[in-house]
Amino acid sequence: MFDLLSSDFAGQPVWMWLGFLAFVALLLAFDLGVLNRDDKVLGVAESFRLSAVYIAIAMLFGGAIWWGLGERPDGTSPALDYFTGYFIEKSLSIDNVFVIALIFRYFAVPPAFQYRALVWGILAAVVLRGVMILAGASIVQSYDWVLYLFAAFLILTGIRMLLARDEGSEFKENRLVRLLRRQMRVTDGLHGNGFLVRQAEPAGGRMLLHATPLFLALIVINVADIIFAVDSVPAILAITTDSFIVYTANIMAILGLRALYFALAAMIDRFHYLKYALALVLVFIGGKIYWGHLVGKVDPALALAVTVAIIAGGIVFSLWKTREKAEDPASVR
């Protein structure tokens, strides 16, 4: 057993992976079993406080990486890579809050049930992002040139975000929703916080299993998370191909986002200009790869400082530019 736990998996001992997954499981159990046991609605202030706790946990985890892993043989720091990846993933994840809010609005999910659905969505994200990260890191480590494709993709994505017009403010039924409704029995309305319920068949009266709109919302949210991961995973793989660092930074950012969701959803109009900062971060991260190949490696501490500065600048500029909306109750969603 000891040999198995100490054996290598994706660059780190198995016990480190199991320990992190156990830590995530404890946080989720605490979230569902204690903080959200009664399906209460989180207010903006409580959302910020809970988010601050998750951010503090993420920072402490980064400190543990700094203390436990030290430096790599090439002189790079896993902790710096973790913090850079965490801030990038955290910022990019904010961009999907608006989409999640539209999905909940479309399926008429009240705030009391939204947080529970978000937390359960993490369970799928833990698995799905793990598969994407391990596959992506393995490909980059085997074929160095793929990293330059990732870099080009990030630069093009950033430019597209800079030039893109604002999207519509409503979620429209797409092919996925229509497919789910055709393939599954779906109730007309919600049944509390239940994802699946049994209802009598109109013809024969048999009790058949039905999905609720809350379950459909959960599926659509996780599909949206995969789509957003197409941008975020290459972004952090451009920082490091250390699978453990990439995965932990991703998951810690996602965990905290669920706590911050209600505050951001209520203030989403205040962050209108943040997308331009995120676009610049993608261009910077992608450009850093080519700069490192043509000129010289960029200091990881400098990369972290630039990333934080761009994101912080985008947040401050957004809040300043939309300061009048803070005094207008009609601007809060």
XYZ file of C-alpha atoms in Angstrom:
333
model
C 0.000 0.000 0.000
C 2.809 2.419 0.878
C 4.525 1.711 -2.445
C 1.282 2.444 -4.285
C 0.697 5.742 -2.469
C 4.268 6.869 -3.066
C 4.280 5.869 -6.743
C 4.306 8.600 -9.367
C 1.163 9.754 -11.159
C 1.371 12.668 -13.612
C 4.520 14.010 -11.976
C 3.496 13.789 -8.304
C 3.016 10.970 -5.755
C -0.407 9.318 -5.694
C -0.947 10.388 -2.070
C -0.804 14.060 -3.072
C -3.545 13.584 -5.645
C -5.695 11.569 -3.241
C -5.102 14.109 -0.482
C -6.222 16.989 -2.687
C -9.328 15.130 -3.883
C -10.193 14.290 -0.258
C -9.752 17.969 0.635
C -12.127 18.998 -2.189
C -14.644 16.344 -1.061
C -14.576 17.753 2.486
C -15.185 21.295 1.200
C -18.098 20.118 -0.927
C -19.584 18.104 1.944
C -19.309 21.149 4.207
C -20.829 23.341 1.492
C -23.813 21.066 0.892
C -24.293 19.632 4.371
C -23.749 22.736 6.515
C -23.703 26.022 4.578
C -26.535 25.168 2.194
C -28.459 22.542 4.121
C -31.693 24.568 4.094
C -31.467 25.934 0.530
C -31.310 29.488 1.800
C -30.670 32.406 -0.522
C -27.182 33.876 -0.231
C -27.114 37.654 -0.002
C -24.427 39.731 -1.670
C -22.593 40.390 1.621
C -22.679 36.726 2.645
C -21.557 35.719 -0.836
C -18.529 38.016 -0.564
C -17.684 36.690 2.916
C -17.887 33.060 1.821
C -15.839 33.859 -1.274
C -13.193 35.497 0.928
C -12.968 32.238 2.893
C -12.433 30.244 -0.310
C -9.826 32.711 -1.565
C -8.004 32.445 1.783
C -8.077 28.633 1.501
C -6.674 28.871 -2.038
C -3.886 31.185 -0.855
C -3.034 28.857 2.049
C -2.944 25.935 -0.361
C -0.526 27.895 -2.540
C 1.597 28.526 0.554
C 1.628 24.786 1.230
C 2.862 24.184 -2.322
C 5.568 26.809 -1.795
C 6.686 25.137 1.425
C 6.290 21.516 0.315
C 7.510 21.486 -3.278
C 10.188 24.195 -3.188
C 11.823 24.749 -6.563
C 12.127 22.442 -9.539
C 15.575 21.347 -10.786
C 15.369 24.001 -13.525
C 14.887 26.739 -10.905
C 11.209 27.409 -11.594
C 8.728 27.616 -8.735
C 5.575 25.439 -8.663
C 4.020 27.916 -6.228
C 4.454 30.870 -8.594
C 2.934 28.789 -11.383
C 0.035 27.893 -9.086
C -0.688 31.500 -8.103
C -0.435 32.699 -11.724
C -2.696 29.896 -12.899
C -5.150 30.508 -10.061
C -5.557 34.210 -10.855
C -5.961 33.469 -14.560
C -8.518 30.725 -13.975
C -10.381 32.783 -11.380
C -10.646 35.730 -13.745
C -11.645 33.667 -16.769
C -14.245 31.847 -14.679
C -15.912 35.153 -13.821
C -16.793 35.460 -17.487
C -19.131 32.463 -17.327
C -21.163 33.840 -14.404
C -23.328 35.822 -16.813
C -24.045 32.706 -18.887
C -24.925 30.694 -15.769
C -27.293 33.451 -14.618
C -29.036 33.392 -18.019
C -29.387 29.597 -17.848
C -31.002 29.763 -14.414
C -33.309 32.521 -15.618
C -34.355 30.495 -18.668
C -35.221 27.420 -16.580
C -36.933 29.612 -13.928
C -34.693 28.322 -11.132
C -35.149 30.482 -7.993
C -32.041 31.643 -6.088
C -32.813 29.240 -3.221
C -32.019 26.246 -5.463
C -29.253 27.779 -7.600
C -26.418 27.368 -5.112
C -27.138 23.668 -4.605
C -27.062 23.098 -8.371
C -23.781 25.015 -8.653
C -22.114 22.950 -5.933
C -23.228 19.681 -7.500
C -21.892 21.008 -10.785
C -18.435 21.098 -9.230
C -18.484 17.309 -8.910
C -18.707 16.993 -12.690
C -16.120 19.747 -13.200
C -13.643 17.940 -10.913
C -13.769 14.908 -13.204
C -14.166 16.574 -16.604
C -11.467 19.191 -16.096
C -9.165 16.528 -14.711
C -9.494 14.529 -17.925
C -8.932 17.603 -20.103
C -5.913 18.765 -18.103
C -4.192 15.379 -17.943
C -4.752 14.852 -21.670
C -3.596 18.373 -22.569
C -0.485 18.228 -20.366
C 0.450 14.812 -21.736
C 0.130 16.039 -25.330
C 2.199 19.176 -24.684
C 4.912 17.193 -22.887
C 5.091 14.722 -25.770
C 4.840 17.242 -28.582
C 6.371 20.630 -27.736
C 5.014 22.270 -30.877
C 1.431 21.868 -29.596
C 2.198 24.552 -27.008
C 2.678 27.052 -29.820
C -0.725 26.099 -31.214
C -2.183 26.776 -27.764
C -0.401 30.125 -27.700
C -1.760 31.084 -31.127
C -5.242 30.011 -30.022
C -5.018 32.209 -26.903
C -3.860 35.227 -28.899
C -6.635 34.808 -31.477
C -9.215 34.281 -28.728
C -8.031 37.421 -26.945
C -8.208 39.476 -30.118
C -11.680 38.117 -30.857
C -12.822 39.117 -27.344
C -11.438 42.618 -27.861
C -13.274 43.051 -31.154
C -16.481 41.175 -30.354
C -19.735 43.026 -29.901
C -21.839 42.563 -26.791
C -23.925 39.407 -26.948
C -27.641 39.257 -26.314
C -28.931 39.290 -22.780
C -31.179 36.229 -23.095
C -30.459 32.519 -23.201
C -32.295 30.863 -26.087
C -33.204 27.196 -26.275
C -30.446 25.466 -28.232
C -29.977 22.046 -29.771
C -28.755 20.561 -26.496
C -31.906 21.599 -24.616
C -34.148 20.335 -27.423
C -32.256 17.025 -27.484
C -32.576 16.608 -23.723
C -36.307 17.296 -23.853
C -36.754 14.713 -26.630
C -34.704 12.012 -24.928
C -35.873 12.524 -21.330
C -39.179 12.831 -19.529
C -39.182 16.353 -18.102
C -41.609 17.777 -15.558
C -43.450 21.005 -16.332
C -42.093 22.743 -13.242
C -39.602 22.445 -10.408
C -40.039 19.964 -7.572
C -38.157 21.678 -4.787
C -34.431 21.068 -5.104
C -34.907 17.643 -6.666
C -33.140 16.718 -9.875
C -35.222 13.588 -10.548
C -38.767 12.736 -9.421
C -41.303 9.993 -10.062
C -44.625 10.947 -11.632
C -47.610 8.930 -12.793
C -47.852 8.201 -16.505
C -50.993 9.910 -17.960
C -52.083 6.811 -19.881
C -51.380 3.837 -17.621
C -50.758 5.507 -14.298
C -47.323 3.907 -13.878
C -44.833 5.841 -11.765
C -42.013 6.835 -14.112
C -38.794 8.722 -13.445
C -38.779 12.306 -14.723
C -36.061 14.924 -14.866
C -36.835 18.372 -13.510
C -35.867 21.713 -15.103
C -33.235 21.992 -12.359
C -31.565 18.845 -13.714
C -31.612 20.248 -17.255
C -30.046 23.465 -15.966
C -27.326 21.433 -14.244
C -26.494 19.593 -17.485
C -26.410 22.787 -19.565
C -24.216 24.538 -16.985
C -21.691 21.710 -17.057
C -21.619 21.686 -20.853
C -21.021 25.450 -20.725
C -18.204 24.826 -18.228
C -16.543 22.463 -20.704
C -16.805 25.093 -23.431
C -15.216 27.713 -21.172
C -12.500 25.194 -20.254
C -11.453 25.177 -23.920
C -10.100 28.690 -23.280
C -8.960 28.357 -19.670
C -7.086 25.036 -19.841
C -4.746 26.123 -22.695
C -4.186 29.406 -20.823
C -2.819 27.692 -17.729
C -0.978 25.032 -19.759
C 0.859 27.968 -21.345
C 2.099 28.780 -17.822
C 3.098 25.261 -16.820
C 2.543 21.674 -17.943
C 2.769 20.377 -14.363
C -0.537 18.482 -14.223
C -0.856 18.737 -10.435
C -0.369 22.519 -10.428
C -2.705 23.018 -13.392
C -5.423 20.843 -11.874
C -5.297 22.241 -8.347
C -5.283 25.855 -9.585
C -8.285 25.090 -11.804
C -10.331 23.381 -9.119
C -9.553 25.935 -6.398
C -10.681 28.723 -8.739
C -13.916 26.877 -9.555
C -14.680 26.174 -5.893
C -14.412 29.857 -5.015
C -16.446 30.971 -8.011
C -19.526 29.126 -6.776
C -19.356 31.071 -3.523
C -18.911 34.364 -5.387
C -21.651 33.671 -7.918
C -24.527 35.473 -6.199
C -22.567 38.658 -5.625
C -21.297 38.703 -9.208
C -24.699 37.839 -10.667
C -26.200 40.797 -8.813
C -23.418 43.132 -9.968
C -22.706 41.727 -13.430
C -23.322 45.078 -15.144
C -20.568 46.603 -13.004
C -17.954 44.340 -14.660
C -18.730 45.217 -18.263
C -15.131 46.183 -19.091
C -13.494 43.224 -17.359
C -13.717 41.176 -20.545
C -11.178 43.481 -22.186
C -8.729 42.841 -19.348
C -9.290 39.097 -19.727
C -8.658 39.419 -23.449
C -5.369 41.210 -22.774
C -4.369 38.471 -20.317
C -4.939 35.811 -22.993
C -2.882 37.782 -25.521
C -0.128 38.302 -22.926
C 0.022 34.619 -21.940
C 0.044 33.495 -25.572
C 2.643 36.094 -26.536
C 4.819 35.054 -23.604
C 5.268 31.619 -25.172
C 6.611 33.061 -28.434
C 8.725 35.635 -26.569
C 10.308 32.857 -24.536
C 11.168 30.965 -27.714
C 12.482 33.920 -29.728
C 14.011 36.199 -27.067
C 14.256 34.541 -23.661
C 12.182 33.065 -20.857
C 9.961 35.531 -19.034
C 10.492 35.666 -15.268
C 7.499 33.811 -13.666
C 7.276 36.476 -10.938
C 7.017 39.171 -13.638
C 4.352 37.153 -15.471
C 2.360 36.850 -12.235
C 2.695 40.598 -11.533
C 1.590 41.568 -15.047
C -1.358 39.166 -14.917
C -2.571 40.484 -11.555
C -2.051 44.090 -12.664
C -4.110 43.638 -15.843
C -6.950 41.891 -14.022
C -6.963 44.371 -11.131
C -6.873 47.246 -13.600
C -9.852 45.805 -15.468
C -11.859 45.417 -12.256
C -11.051 48.922 -10.992
C -11.756 50.528 -14.375
C -15.070 48.645 -14.664
C -16.212 49.697 -11.202
C -15.174 53.295 -11.861
C -16.747 53.452 -15.306
C -20.061 52.001 -14.072
C -20.123 53.798 -10.708
C -23.455 55.452 -11.535
C -25.133 52.037 -11.773
C -24.182 51.302 -8.168
C -26.654 53.990 -7.111
C -29.400 52.784 -9.483
C -31.456 49.907 -8.001
C -32.828 49.074 -11.442
C -29.336 48.146 -12.633
C -29.077 45.201 -10.236
C -30.205 41.970 -11.811
